[in-house]
Amino acid sequence: NAGVTQTPKFRVLKTGQSMTLLCAQDMNHEYMYWYRQDPGMGLRLIHYSVGEGTTAKGEVPDGYNVSRLKKQNFLLGLESAAPSQTSVYFCASSLTGGYYRELFFGEGSRLTVL
Amino acid sequence: GENVEQHPSTLSVQEGDSAVIKCTYSDSASNYFPWYKQELGKRPQLIIDIRSNVGEKKDQRIAVTLNKTAKHFSLHITETQPEDSAVYFCAAPTGANNLFFGTGTRLTVIP
C-alpha cells in the first residue's frame, strides 16, 4: 500500500500561470481533502470530497478548484496562480466522515508562486 | 464555528523531561480531539485522540487529557526522546466534515 501520494512534490509558478496537483489514494477511502499549510497558521481546509463525483468548499476555497472523477483521485487546480498561494499543500483521505475519523496525509507539495 | 488556540508555539525540553502542549476550543459541542505529529519534512500523522466521554487517554509515553468544563485539552509526553522532536497539532471538529487545526507547537528535545 502506497497510502496517499501527491504529485508533483515541488513546483515553481509565475503569477497567472495555472497548474494541477494530483492526489491518489489506494485505501478505498470515501473522503478526500486538500489542505494548505502556512507558517504559524496550521492546516487549513481548501476543499473536500465525500465521494466520487462530489466536492465541497472548505475554509479557504477562493482561487482553487477541485475534481473527483474517480474515487481514488482528487485533483486541486489553480487557474491563475497568485503569490498568496505560495504554500505547502497536503492531500488527505479518510475512510469515513463525521467526527471520529483519522486523516491519512500525503507527503505534501511545495508550491512557490513568483 | 470552531476556533482552536494552541500553546506554546515552541517548546524545548531536555531529554527525559516531560512536555505539555495545551489547546483551547470554543465550541462546547465539540466531542473529538485528535493530535497529529509532523516530523520535519514529513506528513502529519495521528498519534492519539480522545472523545468527549472520557477525561484521559494514554498510549505508552503519550497521554491526552480533556477538561470539557474549561474547554481545553492537553498532550503530555513523558520521558521525552530525541525522536519526539516534531511539530504537534491539535484539532477539533468544525461542521460535519472538517477539523480545525491549531497553529502547531514545535517541540525540540535536547539530548
CSV table of C-alpha atoms in Angstrom, one decimal:
chain,number,residue,atom,x,y,z
A,1,ASN,CA,0.0,0.0,0.0
A,2,ALA,CA,1.4,3.4,-1.0
A,3,GLY,CA,-1.3,5.2,1.1
A,4,VAL,CA,-1.7,8.8,-0.2
A,5,THR,CA,0.6,10.0,-2.9
A,6,GLN,CA,0.8,13.6,-4.3
A,7,THR,CA,2.4,14.8,-7.5
A,8,PRO,CA,4.3,17.0,-8.0
A,9,LYS,CA,6.3,17.4,-4.8
A,10,PHE,CA,7.7,20.7,-5.8
A,11,ARG,CA,6.6,23.4,-8.3
A,12,VAL,CA,7.5,26.9,-9.1
A,13,LEU,CA,5.0,29.0,-11.0
A,14,LYS,CA,4.8,32.6,-12.3
A,15,THR,CA,1.9,34.7,-11.3
A,16,GLY,CA,-1.0,34.0,-13.6
A,17,GLN,CA,0.0,30.5,-14.6
A,18,SER,CA,-2.2,27.5,-14.0
A,19,MET,CA,-1.4,24.1,-12.6
A,20,THR,CA,-3.0,21.0,-11.2
A,21,LEU,CA,-1.9,19.0,-8.1
A,22,LEU,CA,-2.8,15.3,-8.2
A,23,CYS,CA,-3.7,13.2,-5.1
A,24,ALA,CA,-4.1,9.5,-5.3
A,25,GLN,CA,-5.0,7.0,-2.5
A,26,ASP,CA,-5.1,3.3,-2.6
A,27,MET,CA,-7.0,2.7,0.6
A,28,ASN,CA,-10.5,2.8,-0.9
A,29,HIS,CA,-11.3,5.8,1.2
A,30,GLU,CA,-14.5,7.7,0.6
A,31,TYR,CA,-13.4,11.1,1.9
A,32,MET,CA,-10.6,13.2,0.5
A,33,TYR,CA,-9.3,16.6,1.4
A,34,TRP,CA,-7.0,19.3,0.3
A,35,TYR,CA,-5.2,21.4,3.0
A,36,ARG,CA,-2.7,24.2,2.8
A,37,GLN,CA,-0.1,24.7,5.5
A,38,ASP,CA,1.4,28.1,6.1
A,39,PRO,CA,3.9,29.2,8.8
A,40,GLY,CA,2.1,29.9,12.0
A,41,MET,CA,-1.3,29.1,10.6
A,42,GLY,CA,-1.7,25.4,11.0
A,43,LEU,CA,-3.5,23.3,8.4
A,44,ARG,CA,-6.5,25.0,6.6
A,45,LEU,CA,-9.0,23.1,4.6
A,46,ILE,CA,-9.4,24.2,1.0
A,47,HIS,CA,-11.9,21.8,-0.5
A,48,TYR,CA,-13.0,18.3,0.3
A,49,SER,CA,-15.0,15.4,-1.3
A,50,VAL,CA,-17.3,13.0,0.4
A,51,GLY,CA,-17.3,10.6,-2.5
A,52,GLU,CA,-16.7,10.1,-6.2
A,53,GLY,CA,-18.2,12.9,-8.2
A,54,THR,CA,-18.8,15.2,-5.2
A,55,THR,CA,-16.9,18.3,-4.0
A,56,ALA,CA,-17.4,20.9,-1.3
A,57,LYS,CA,-15.8,24.1,-0.1
A,58,GLY,CA,-13.7,24.2,3.0
A,59,GLU,CA,-12.3,27.1,5.0
A,60,VAL,CA,-10.2,28.8,2.3
A,61,PRO,CA,-11.6,27.8,-1.2
A,62,ASP,CA,-11.1,31.0,-3.2
A,63,GLY,CA,-8.7,30.7,-6.1
A,64,TYR,CA,-8.9,26.9,-6.2
A,65,ASN,CA,-11.0,24.3,-8.0
A,66,VAL,CA,-11.2,20.6,-7.4
A,67,SER,CA,-12.5,17.5,-9.1
A,68,ARG,CA,-13.1,13.9,-8.0
A,69,LEU,CA,-13.9,12.0,-11.2
A,70,LYS,CA,-12.5,8.7,-9.8
A,71,LYS,CA,-12.8,7.6,-6.2
A,72,GLN,CA,-9.1,7.2,-5.8
A,73,ASN,CA,-8.1,10.6,-7.2
A,74,PHE,CA,-8.6,14.2,-6.0
A,75,LEU,CA,-7.3,17.0,-8.1
A,76,LEU,CA,-6.6,20.5,-7.0
A,77,GLY,CA,-6.4,23.2,-9.6
A,78,LEU,CA,-5.1,26.8,-9.6
A,79,GLU,CA,-6.4,28.6,-12.6
A,80,SER,CA,-4.4,31.8,-12.2
A,81,ALA,CA,-1.7,31.5,-9.5
A,82,ALA,CA,-1.0,34.3,-7.1
A,83,PRO,CA,1.9,34.8,-4.7
A,84,SER,CA,-0.6,34.4,-1.8
A,85,GLN,CA,-0.9,30.8,-2.9
A,86,THR,CA,2.7,30.0,-2.1
A,87,SER,CA,2.3,27.3,0.4
A,88,VAL,CA,2.7,23.6,1.2
A,89,TYR,CA,-0.3,21.6,0.1
A,90,PHE,CA,-1.4,18.4,1.7
A,91,CYS,CA,-3.9,16.0,0.5
A,92,ALA,CA,-5.6,13.7,3.0
A,93,SER,CA,-8.1,10.9,2.9
A,94,SER,CA,-10.3,9.2,5.5
A,95,LEU,CA,-12.4,6.0,5.4
A,96,THR,CA,-15.4,7.7,6.8
A,97,GLY,CA,-16.7,11.2,7.5
A,98,GLY,CA,-18.1,12.6,10.7
A,99,TYR,CA,-16.0,13.5,13.8
A,100,TYR,CA,-14.3,10.3,14.7
A,101,ARG,CA,-12.0,9.8,11.7
A,102,GLU,CA,-8.3,9.5,11.2
A,103,LEU,CA,-6.9,11.6,8.4
A,104,PHE,CA,-4.1,10.0,6.3
A,105,PHE,CA,-1.9,12.6,4.7
A,106,GLY,CA,0.2,12.7,1.6
A,107,GLU,CA,3.8,13.9,1.8
A,108,GLY,CA,3.0,17.4,0.7
A,109,SER,CA,3.5,19.5,-2.4
A,110,ARG,CA,5.5,22.7,-2.0
A,111,LEU,CA,4.3,25.4,-4.4
A,112,THR,CA,6.1,28.7,-5.0
A,113,VAL,CA,4.4,31.5,-7.0
A,114,LEU,CA,6.7,34.2,-8.1
B,1,GLY,CA,-17.7,27.7,14.0
B,2,GLU,CA,-14.9,26.2,16.0
B,3,ASN,CA,-11.7,28.0,16.9
B,4,VAL,CA,-8.7,26.3,18.4
B,5,GLU,CA,-5.8,28.0,20.1
B,6,GLN,CA,-2.6,26.1,20.8
B,7,HIS,CA,0.2,27.0,23.2
B,8,PRO,CA,3.1,27.2,23.3
B,9,SER,CA,4.3,27.7,19.7
B,10,THR,CA,7.7,26.4,20.6
B,11,LEU,CA,8.9,24.2,23.4
B,12,SER,CA,12.4,22.9,24.3
B,13,VAL,CA,13.0,20.2,26.9
B,14,GLN,CA,15.9,18.2,28.0
B,15,GLU,CA,15.8,14.5,27.0
B,16,GLY,CA,14.0,12.6,29.7
B,17,ASP,CA,11.9,15.5,30.8
B,18,SER,CA,8.1,15.9,30.2
B,19,ALA,CA,6.5,18.1,27.7
B,20,VAL,CA,2.9,19.5,27.8
B,21,ILE,CA,1.1,21.2,25.0
B,22,LYS,CA,-2.3,22.8,25.6
B,23,CYS,CA,-5.2,23.7,23.3
B,24,THR,CA,-8.4,25.5,24.0
B,25,TYR,CA,-11.5,25.3,21.9
B,26,SER,CA,-14.6,27.4,21.5
B,27,ASP,CA,-17.5,25.1,20.5
B,28,SER,CA,-18.9,23.3,23.6
B,29,ALA,CA,-20.5,20.8,21.2
B,30,SER,CA,-17.1,19.5,20.0
B,31,ASN,CA,-16.7,15.9,21.0
B,32,TYR,CA,-13.5,14.7,19.4
B,33,PHE,CA,-9.9,15.9,19.8
B,34,PRO,CA,-7.1,14.4,17.8
B,35,TRP,CA,-3.4,15.2,18.0
B,36,TYR,CA,-1.1,15.0,14.9
B,37,LYS,CA,2.6,14.8,14.8
B,38,GLN,CA,4.6,16.2,11.9
B,39,GLU,CA,8.3,15.4,11.7
B,40,LEU,CA,10.5,17.8,9.7
B,41,GLY,CA,9.7,17.5,6.0
B,42,LYS,CA,7.2,14.7,6.6
B,43,ARG,CA,3.4,14.3,6.6
B,44,PRO,CA,1.3,14.8,9.7
B,45,GLN,CA,0.3,11.6,11.4
B,46,LEU,CA,-2.3,10.9,14.0
B,47,ILE,CA,-0.7,9.9,17.3
B,48,ILE,CA,-3.6,10.0,19.8
B,49,ASP,CA,-7.1,11.2,20.1
B,50,ILE,CA,-9.8,11.5,22.7
B,51,ARG,CA,-13.5,11.6,22.7
B,52,SER,CA,-15.5,13.8,25.0
B,53,ASN,CA,-16.9,10.9,27.0
B,54,VAL,CA,-13.5,10.3,28.7
B,55,GLY,CA,-11.2,12.6,30.6
B,56,GLU,CA,-7.9,11.0,29.8
B,57,LYS,CA,-6.3,8.5,27.4
B,58,LYS,CA,-2.8,7.1,27.5
B,59,ASP,CA,-0.7,5.3,24.9
B,60,GLN,CA,2.7,4.4,26.3
B,61,ARG,CA,4.6,7.7,26.8
B,62,ILE,CA,1.9,10.0,25.5
B,63,ALA,CA,-1.4,10.9,27.1
B,64,VAL,CA,-4.2,13.4,26.3
B,65,THR,CA,-6.4,15.0,29.0
B,66,LEU,CA,-9.7,16.7,28.4
B,67,ASN,CA,-11.4,19.3,30.5
B,68,LYS,CA,-14.8,19.9,29.0
B,69,THR,CA,-15.9,22.5,31.5
B,70,ALA,CA,-12.9,24.7,30.8
B,71,LYS,CA,-12.9,23.7,27.1
B,72,HIS,CA,-9.3,22.7,26.9
B,73,PHE,CA,-7.3,19.6,26.2
B,74,SER,CA,-3.6,18.8,26.6
B,75,LEU,CA,-1.0,16.5,25.2
B,76,HIS,CA,1.5,15.1,27.7
B,77,ILE,CA,4.7,13.4,26.6
B,78,THR,CA,6.8,11.8,29.4
B,79,GLU,CA,10.4,10.7,29.3
B,80,THR,CA,11.0,12.6,26.1
B,81,GLN,CA,13.4,11.3,23.5
B,82,PRO,CA,15.1,13.0,20.5
B,83,GLU,CA,12.6,11.3,18.1
B,84,ASP,CA,9.8,13.2,19.8
B,85,SER,CA,11.2,16.3,18.2
B,86,ALA,CA,8.5,17.5,15.8
B,87,VAL,CA,5.6,19.9,15.3
B,88,TYR,CA,2.5,18.8,17.1
B,89,PHE,CA,-1.0,19.9,16.0
B,90,CYS,CA,-4.2,19.7,18.0
B,91,ALA,CA,-7.6,19.8,16.3
B,92,ALA,CA,-11.3,19.9,16.9
B,93,PRO,CA,-14.3,19.3,14.7
B,94,THR,CA,-15.9,22.2,12.9
B,95,GLY,CA,-19.0,21.3,10.9
B,96,ALA,CA,-19.6,17.7,9.9
B,97,ASN,CA,-16.6,17.2,7.6
B,98,ASN,CA,-13.8,19.5,8.8
B,99,LEU,CA,-11.2,19.5,11.5
B,100,PHE,CA,-10.0,22.9,12.7
B,101,PHE,CA,-6.3,22.6,13.4
B,102,GLY,CA,-4.3,24.6,16.0
B,103,THR,CA,-1.3,26.6,14.8
B,104,GLY,CA,1.2,23.9,15.9
B,105,THR,CA,3.9,23.5,18.6
B,106,ARG,CA,7.5,22.9,17.6
B,107,LEU,CA,8.9,20.6,20.2
B,108,THR,CA,12.7,20.2,20.4
B,109,VAL,CA,14.1,17.5,22.7
B,110,ILE,CA,17.7,18.4,23.6
B,111,PRO,CA,19.9,15.3,24.0
